[in-house]
Structures are given as C-alpha cells and as structure tokens.
Short mmCIF file of C-alpha atoms in Angstrom, two decimals:
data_model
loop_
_atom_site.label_atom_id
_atom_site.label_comp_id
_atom_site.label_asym_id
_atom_site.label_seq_id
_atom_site.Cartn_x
_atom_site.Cartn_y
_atom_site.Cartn_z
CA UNK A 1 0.00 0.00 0.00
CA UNK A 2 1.32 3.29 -0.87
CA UNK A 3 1.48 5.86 1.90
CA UNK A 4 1.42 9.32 0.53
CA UNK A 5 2.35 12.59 2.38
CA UNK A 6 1.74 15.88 0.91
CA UNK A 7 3.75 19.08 1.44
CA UNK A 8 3.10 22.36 0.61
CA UNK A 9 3.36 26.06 0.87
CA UNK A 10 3.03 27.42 4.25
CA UNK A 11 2.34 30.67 3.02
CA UNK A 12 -0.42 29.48 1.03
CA UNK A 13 -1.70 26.76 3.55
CA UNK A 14 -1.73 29.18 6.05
CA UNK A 15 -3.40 31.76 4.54
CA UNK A 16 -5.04 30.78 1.11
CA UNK A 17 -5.83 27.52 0.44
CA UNK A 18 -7.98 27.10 3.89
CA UNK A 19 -7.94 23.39 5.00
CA UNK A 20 -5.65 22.27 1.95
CA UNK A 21 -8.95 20.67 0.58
CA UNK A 22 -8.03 20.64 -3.16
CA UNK A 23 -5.26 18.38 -2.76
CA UNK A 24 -7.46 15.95 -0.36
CA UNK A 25 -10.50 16.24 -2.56
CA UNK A 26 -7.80 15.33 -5.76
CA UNK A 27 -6.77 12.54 -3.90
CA UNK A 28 -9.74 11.20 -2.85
CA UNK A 29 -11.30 11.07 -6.64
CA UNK A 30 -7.66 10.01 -8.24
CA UNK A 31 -7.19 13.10 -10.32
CA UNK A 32 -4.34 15.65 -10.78
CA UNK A 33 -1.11 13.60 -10.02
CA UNK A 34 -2.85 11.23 -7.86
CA UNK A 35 -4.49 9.85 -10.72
CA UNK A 36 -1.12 7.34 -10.99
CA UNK A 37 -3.22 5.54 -7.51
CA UNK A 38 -6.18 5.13 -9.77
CA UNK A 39 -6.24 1.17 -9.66
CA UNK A 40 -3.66 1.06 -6.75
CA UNK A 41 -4.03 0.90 -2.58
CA UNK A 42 -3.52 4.28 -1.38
CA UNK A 43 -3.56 5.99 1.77
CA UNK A 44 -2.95 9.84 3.01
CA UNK A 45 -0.80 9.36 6.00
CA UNK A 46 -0.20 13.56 6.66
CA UNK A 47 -0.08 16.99 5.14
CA UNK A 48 2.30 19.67 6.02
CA UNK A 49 3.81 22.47 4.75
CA UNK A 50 7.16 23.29 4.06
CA UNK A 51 8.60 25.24 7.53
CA UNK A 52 8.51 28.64 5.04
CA UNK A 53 10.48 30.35 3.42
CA UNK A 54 13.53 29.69 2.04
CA UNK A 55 12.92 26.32 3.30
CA UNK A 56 15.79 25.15 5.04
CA UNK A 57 13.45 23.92 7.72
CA UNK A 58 12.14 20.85 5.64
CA UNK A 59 15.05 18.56 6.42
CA UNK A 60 14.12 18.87 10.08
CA UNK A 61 10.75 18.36 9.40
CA UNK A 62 11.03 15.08 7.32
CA UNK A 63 13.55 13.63 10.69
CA UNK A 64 10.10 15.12 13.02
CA UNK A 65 7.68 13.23 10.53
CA UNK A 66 9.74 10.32 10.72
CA UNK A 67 10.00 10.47 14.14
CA UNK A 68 6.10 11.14 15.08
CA UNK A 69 4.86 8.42 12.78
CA UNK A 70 7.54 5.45 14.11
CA UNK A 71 5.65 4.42 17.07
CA UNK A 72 2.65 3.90 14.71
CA UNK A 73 4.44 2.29 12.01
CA UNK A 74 3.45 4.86 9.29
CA UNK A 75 6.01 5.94 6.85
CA UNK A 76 5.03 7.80 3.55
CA UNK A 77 6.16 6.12 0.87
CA UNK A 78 5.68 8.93 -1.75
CA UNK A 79 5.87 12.24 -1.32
CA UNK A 80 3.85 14.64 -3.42
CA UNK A 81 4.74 18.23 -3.71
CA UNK A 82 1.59 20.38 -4.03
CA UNK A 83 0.79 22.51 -6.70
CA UNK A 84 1.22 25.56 -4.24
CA UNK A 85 5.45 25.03 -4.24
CA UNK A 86 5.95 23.24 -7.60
CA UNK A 87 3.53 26.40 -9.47
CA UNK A 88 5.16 29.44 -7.27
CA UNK A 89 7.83 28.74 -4.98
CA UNK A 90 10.81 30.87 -5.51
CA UNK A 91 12.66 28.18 -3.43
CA UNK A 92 11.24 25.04 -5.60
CA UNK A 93 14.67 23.70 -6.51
CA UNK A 94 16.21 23.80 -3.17
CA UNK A 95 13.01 22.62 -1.40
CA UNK A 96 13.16 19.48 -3.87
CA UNK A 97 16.78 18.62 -3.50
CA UNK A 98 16.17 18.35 -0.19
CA UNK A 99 13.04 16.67 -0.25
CA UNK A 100 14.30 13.62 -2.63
CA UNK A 101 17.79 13.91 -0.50
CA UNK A 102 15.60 13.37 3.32
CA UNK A 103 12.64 11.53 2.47
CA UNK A 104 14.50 8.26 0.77
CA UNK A 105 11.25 7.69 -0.93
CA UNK A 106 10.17 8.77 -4.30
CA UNK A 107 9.38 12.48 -4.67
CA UNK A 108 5.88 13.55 -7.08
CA UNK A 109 5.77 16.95 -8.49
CA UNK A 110 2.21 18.22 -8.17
CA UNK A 111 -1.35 17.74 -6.69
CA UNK A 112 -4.58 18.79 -7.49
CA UNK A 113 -5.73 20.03 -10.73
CA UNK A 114 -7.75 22.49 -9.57
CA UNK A 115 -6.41 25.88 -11.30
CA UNK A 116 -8.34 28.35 -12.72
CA UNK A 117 -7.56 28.86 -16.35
CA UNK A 118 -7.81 32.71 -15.82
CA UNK A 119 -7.37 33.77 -12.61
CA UNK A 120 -9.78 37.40 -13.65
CA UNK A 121 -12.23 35.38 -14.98
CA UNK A 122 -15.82 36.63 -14.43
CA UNK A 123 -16.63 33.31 -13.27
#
C-alpha cells in the first residue's frame, strides 16, 4: 500500500488555500497527479507544509515526521509536492533537492488540478 504525504506552501496553507482541501479532494477522486493511484491501494498518512520560506526547515521536518509516525508504524512512501510550491515557490529547486535527498522515498511533483484557467475570470 502506498502511503502518501503531501507538502506544501506554508504561506499558502496558512493563509489561502484554507484546510488544503483541493489536494485531499484530488486525492480522494484520483485526479491531478494522484491519478497514478487510480487502480492502486492508497492511503494519506499527513499533510504539512514546508517550515517557510527559504525552506531550510524541511530537512528537520522530514527527521520530526519520521519520528512522530515510528511508534505507529506509518512511513510515507511517496511524497507529493503540491501545486502551491511546484507552481510558485521561488525556493522550488532547493526545497526538492532536499526533499528527494531526506525523504529516501520517491518524490511527485504536483497535486490537485484544480487551477483556474484565468485567474480574472468573471466566473
């Protein structure tokens, strides 16, 4: 079973995308990136966000998330970045690297699909 953990933008988590619900509601219907779980057992085992800006707090993060899930025996086993970093982020690169570096597990570039085509739409 694949154990996925999504990170994302603090910034944005915090303050824009209330209750991260686009990448949960992508996940649960299998669209967006999670659409490679489509006919595969999948799980979301957390959400966080990144530490903010420049990042250099998502090493430490991965050891905590490690840590706080040992006792229960739940390791991601994918991480997907969420559209918030891999769309915006100045720090994308770095906060990558050093994803795919700490996690040891493979590292997904994107969420939900859930972008407006123009954001001054009347609609």
């Amino acid at each position: 079973m694949e154990k996925i953990l999504i990170v994302g933008c603090k910034k944005v988590m915090d303050e824009a995308c209330i209750g991260c619900s686009r990448c949960m509601v992508a996940f649960n219907r299998r669209i967006g990136a999670f659409a490679a779980y489509h006919d595969r057992d999948a799980e979301l085992t957390g959400v966080m966000h990144c530490g903010d800006c420049p990042g250099v707090a998502m090493g430490q993060r991965m050891v905590q998330m490690h840590l706080w899930n040992k006792p229960m025996a739940e390791q991601p086993t994918r991480v997907h970045v969420a559209s918030c970093v891999t769309d915006s982020c100045p720090y994308r690169r770095k906060l990558l690297r050093t994803l795919t570096e700490r996690s040891a597990v493979p590292v997904v570039e994107g969420a939900h699909p859930f972008r407006p085509a123009n954001l001054f739409a009347n609609d």
